[in-house]
Short mmCIF file of C-alpha atoms in Angstrom, two decimals:
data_model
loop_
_atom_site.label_atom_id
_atom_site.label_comp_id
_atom_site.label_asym_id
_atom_site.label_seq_id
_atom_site.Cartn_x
_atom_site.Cartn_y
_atom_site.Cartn_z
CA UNK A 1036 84.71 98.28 173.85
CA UNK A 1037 86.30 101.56 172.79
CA UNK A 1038 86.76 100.26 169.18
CA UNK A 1039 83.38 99.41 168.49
CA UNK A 1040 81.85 102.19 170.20
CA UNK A 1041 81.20 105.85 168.80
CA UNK A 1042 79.65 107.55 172.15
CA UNK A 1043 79.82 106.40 175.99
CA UNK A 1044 77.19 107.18 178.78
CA UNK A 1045 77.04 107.33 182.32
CA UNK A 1046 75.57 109.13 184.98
CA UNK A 1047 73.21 108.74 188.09
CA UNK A 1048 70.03 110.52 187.74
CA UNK A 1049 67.39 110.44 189.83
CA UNK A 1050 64.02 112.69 188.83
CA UNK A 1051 62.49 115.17 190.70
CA UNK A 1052 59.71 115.97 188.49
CA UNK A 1053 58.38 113.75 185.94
CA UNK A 1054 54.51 114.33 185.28
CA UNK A 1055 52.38 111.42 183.21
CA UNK A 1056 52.00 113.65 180.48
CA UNK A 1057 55.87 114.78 179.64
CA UNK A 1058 58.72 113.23 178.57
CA UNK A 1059 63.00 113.34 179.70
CA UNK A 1060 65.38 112.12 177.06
CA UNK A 1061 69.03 112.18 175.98
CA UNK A 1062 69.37 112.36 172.27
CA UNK A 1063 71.83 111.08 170.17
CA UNK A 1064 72.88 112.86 166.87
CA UNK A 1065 71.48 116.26 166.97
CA UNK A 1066 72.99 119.16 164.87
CA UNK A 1067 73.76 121.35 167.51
CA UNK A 1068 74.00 122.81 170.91
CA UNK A 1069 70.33 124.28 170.35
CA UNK A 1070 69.06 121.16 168.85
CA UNK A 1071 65.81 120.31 170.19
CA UNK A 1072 63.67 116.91 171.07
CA UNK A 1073 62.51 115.13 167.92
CA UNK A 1074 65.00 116.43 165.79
CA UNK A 1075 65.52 114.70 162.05
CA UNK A 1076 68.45 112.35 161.73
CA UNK A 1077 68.36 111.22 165.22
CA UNK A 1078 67.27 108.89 167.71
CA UNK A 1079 66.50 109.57 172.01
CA UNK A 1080 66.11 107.46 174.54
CA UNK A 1081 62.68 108.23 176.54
CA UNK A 1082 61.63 108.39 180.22
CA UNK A 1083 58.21 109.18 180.75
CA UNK A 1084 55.92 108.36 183.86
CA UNK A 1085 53.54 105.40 182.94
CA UNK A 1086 52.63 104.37 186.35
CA UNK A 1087 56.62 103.93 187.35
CA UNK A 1088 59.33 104.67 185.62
CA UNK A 1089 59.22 103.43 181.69
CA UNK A 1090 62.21 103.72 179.22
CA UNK A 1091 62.33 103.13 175.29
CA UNK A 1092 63.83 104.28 172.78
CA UNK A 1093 62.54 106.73 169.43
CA UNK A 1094 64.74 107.29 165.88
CA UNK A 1095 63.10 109.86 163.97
CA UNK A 1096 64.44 109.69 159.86
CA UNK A 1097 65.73 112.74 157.54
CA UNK A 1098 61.89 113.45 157.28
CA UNK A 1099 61.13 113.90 160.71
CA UNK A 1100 59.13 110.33 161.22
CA UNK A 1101 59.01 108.73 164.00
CA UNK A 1102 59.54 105.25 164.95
CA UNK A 1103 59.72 103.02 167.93
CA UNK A 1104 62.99 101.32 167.84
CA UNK A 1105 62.76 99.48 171.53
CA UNK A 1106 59.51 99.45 173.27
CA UNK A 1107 58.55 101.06 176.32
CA UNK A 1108 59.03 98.89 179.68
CA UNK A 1109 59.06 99.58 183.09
CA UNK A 1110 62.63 99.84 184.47
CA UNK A 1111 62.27 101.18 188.07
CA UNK A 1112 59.75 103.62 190.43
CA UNK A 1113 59.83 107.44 189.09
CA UNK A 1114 61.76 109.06 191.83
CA UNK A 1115 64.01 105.96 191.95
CA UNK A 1116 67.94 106.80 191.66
CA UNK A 1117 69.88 104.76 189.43
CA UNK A 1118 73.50 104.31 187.26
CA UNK A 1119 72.22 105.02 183.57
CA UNK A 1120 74.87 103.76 181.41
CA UNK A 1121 74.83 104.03 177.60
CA UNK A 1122 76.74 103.30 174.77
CA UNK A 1123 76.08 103.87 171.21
CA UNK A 1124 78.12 101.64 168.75
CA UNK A 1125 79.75 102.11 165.06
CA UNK A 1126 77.68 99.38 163.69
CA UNK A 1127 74.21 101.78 164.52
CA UNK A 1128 73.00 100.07 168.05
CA UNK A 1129 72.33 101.73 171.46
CA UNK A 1130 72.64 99.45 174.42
CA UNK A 1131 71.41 100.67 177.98
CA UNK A 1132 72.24 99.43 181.64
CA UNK A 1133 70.90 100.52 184.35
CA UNK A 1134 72.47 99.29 187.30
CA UNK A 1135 74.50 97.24 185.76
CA UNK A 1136 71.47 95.03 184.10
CA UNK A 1137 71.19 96.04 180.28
CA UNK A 1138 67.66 96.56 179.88
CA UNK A 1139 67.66 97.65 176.03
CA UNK A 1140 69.88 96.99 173.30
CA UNK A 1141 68.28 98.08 169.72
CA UNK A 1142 69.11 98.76 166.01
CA UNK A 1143 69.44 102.23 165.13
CA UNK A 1144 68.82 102.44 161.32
CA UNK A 1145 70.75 105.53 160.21
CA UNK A 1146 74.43 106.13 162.35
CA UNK A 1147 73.80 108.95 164.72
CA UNK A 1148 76.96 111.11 164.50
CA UNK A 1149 76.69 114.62 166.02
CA UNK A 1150 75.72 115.72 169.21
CA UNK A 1151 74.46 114.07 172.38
CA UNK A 1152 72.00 116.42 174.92
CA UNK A 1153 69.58 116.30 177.38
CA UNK A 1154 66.40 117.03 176.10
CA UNK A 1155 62.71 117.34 177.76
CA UNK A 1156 58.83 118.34 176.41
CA UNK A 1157 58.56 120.08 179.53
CA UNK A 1158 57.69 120.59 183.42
CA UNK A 1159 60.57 117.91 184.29
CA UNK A 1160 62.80 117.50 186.85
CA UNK A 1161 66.04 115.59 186.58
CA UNK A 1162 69.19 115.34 188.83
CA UNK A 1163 72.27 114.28 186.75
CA UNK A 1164 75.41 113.27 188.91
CA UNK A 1165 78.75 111.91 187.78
CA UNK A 1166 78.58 112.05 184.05
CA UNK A 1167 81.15 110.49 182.55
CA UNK A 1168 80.76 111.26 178.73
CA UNK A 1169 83.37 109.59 176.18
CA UNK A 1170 83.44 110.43 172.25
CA UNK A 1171 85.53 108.00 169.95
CA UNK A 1172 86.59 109.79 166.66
CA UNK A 1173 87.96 107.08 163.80
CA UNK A 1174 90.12 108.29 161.12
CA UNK A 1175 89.37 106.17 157.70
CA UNK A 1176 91.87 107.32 154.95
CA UNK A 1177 90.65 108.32 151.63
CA UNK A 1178 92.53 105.40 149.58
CA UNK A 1179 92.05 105.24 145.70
CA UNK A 1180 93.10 102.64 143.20
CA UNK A 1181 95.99 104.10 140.65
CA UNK A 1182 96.91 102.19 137.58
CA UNK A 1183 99.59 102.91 135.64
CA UNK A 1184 100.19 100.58 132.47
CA UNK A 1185 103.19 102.40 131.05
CA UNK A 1186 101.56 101.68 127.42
CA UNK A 1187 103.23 105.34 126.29
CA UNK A 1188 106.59 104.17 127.38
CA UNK A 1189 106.28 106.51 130.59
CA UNK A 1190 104.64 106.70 133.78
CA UNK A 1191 102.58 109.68 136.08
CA UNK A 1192 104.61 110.46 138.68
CA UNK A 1193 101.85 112.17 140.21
CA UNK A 1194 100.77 108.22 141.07
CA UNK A 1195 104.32 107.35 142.52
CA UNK A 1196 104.85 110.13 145.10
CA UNK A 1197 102.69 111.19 148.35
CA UNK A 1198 101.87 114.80 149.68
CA UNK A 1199 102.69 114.24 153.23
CA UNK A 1200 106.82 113.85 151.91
CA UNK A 1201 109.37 116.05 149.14
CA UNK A 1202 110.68 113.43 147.50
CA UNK A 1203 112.67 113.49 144.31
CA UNK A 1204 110.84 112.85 141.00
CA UNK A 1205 112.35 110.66 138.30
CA UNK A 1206 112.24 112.58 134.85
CA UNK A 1207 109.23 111.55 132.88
CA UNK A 1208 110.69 111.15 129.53
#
């Protein structure tokens, strides 16, 4: 739903190279283009090679800690090609499909605004077709509460008149 959703997903990817020991990821709020795996502030969904192909998902906080925010299960054989599909929401969730069966949906705990990459520990191989990548952007005005109580027998003006128009000011005394 594009007004629920801050980031869209989807791709086929199919890996060529994904030993036991190493990891594949896409991360989700990193600083910038040069951001790296395990960066503060942000969260990644993980591949790694546990037998077959396993996928969870990892938030690490301001201070760099990790935590598990959807455990690691088995969603398919390593060299396997499959739709990945992901969308990250407003309201701080990640939801996965692959295939067209969701096979994560979690809580994020901090929003993850910033940049989305590809990220890997090393030593992987991964084929990404047909990415389709979609960013929402939502404007949320600045509003402020103005009183005005006329007690000196005039008003502000200032509260009566916006910036975006010239508009004609009444005289103040």
């Amino acid at each position: 739903d594009a007004y629920s959703s801050m980031a869209e997903i989807s791709c086929n990817v199919q890996f060529t190279s994904l030993p036991a020991d190493e990891y594949f990821s896409i991360g989700f709020g990193l600083d910038s283009i040069e951001s790296y795996s395990e960066e503060p502030g942000s969260a990644e969904l993980v591949f790694k090679n546990s037998g077959g192909l396993a996928m969870g998902a990892i938030y690490y906080d301001a201070d760099g800690n990790k935590s598990e925010i959807a455990s690691f299960k088995r969603v398919g054989g390593v060299t396997s090609s499959f739709l990945l599909s992901t969308i990250l929401t407003c309201d701080g969730h990640i939801k996965v499909n692959i295939n067209g069966k969701e096979v994560l949906s979690a809580a994020i705990p901090e929003s993850c605004e910033g940049r989305i990459g590809f990220l890997q520990s090393g030593n992987c191989g991964a084929e990404i077709k047909n990415l389709q990548a979609v960013f929402h952007k939502y404007e949320r005005p600045q509003n402020s509460d103005y009183v005005e109580t006329f007690e000196e027998g005039v008003y502000n003006d200032e509260l009566f008149t916006t910036a975006y128009y010239g508009s004609a000011r009444s005289p103040a005394g």
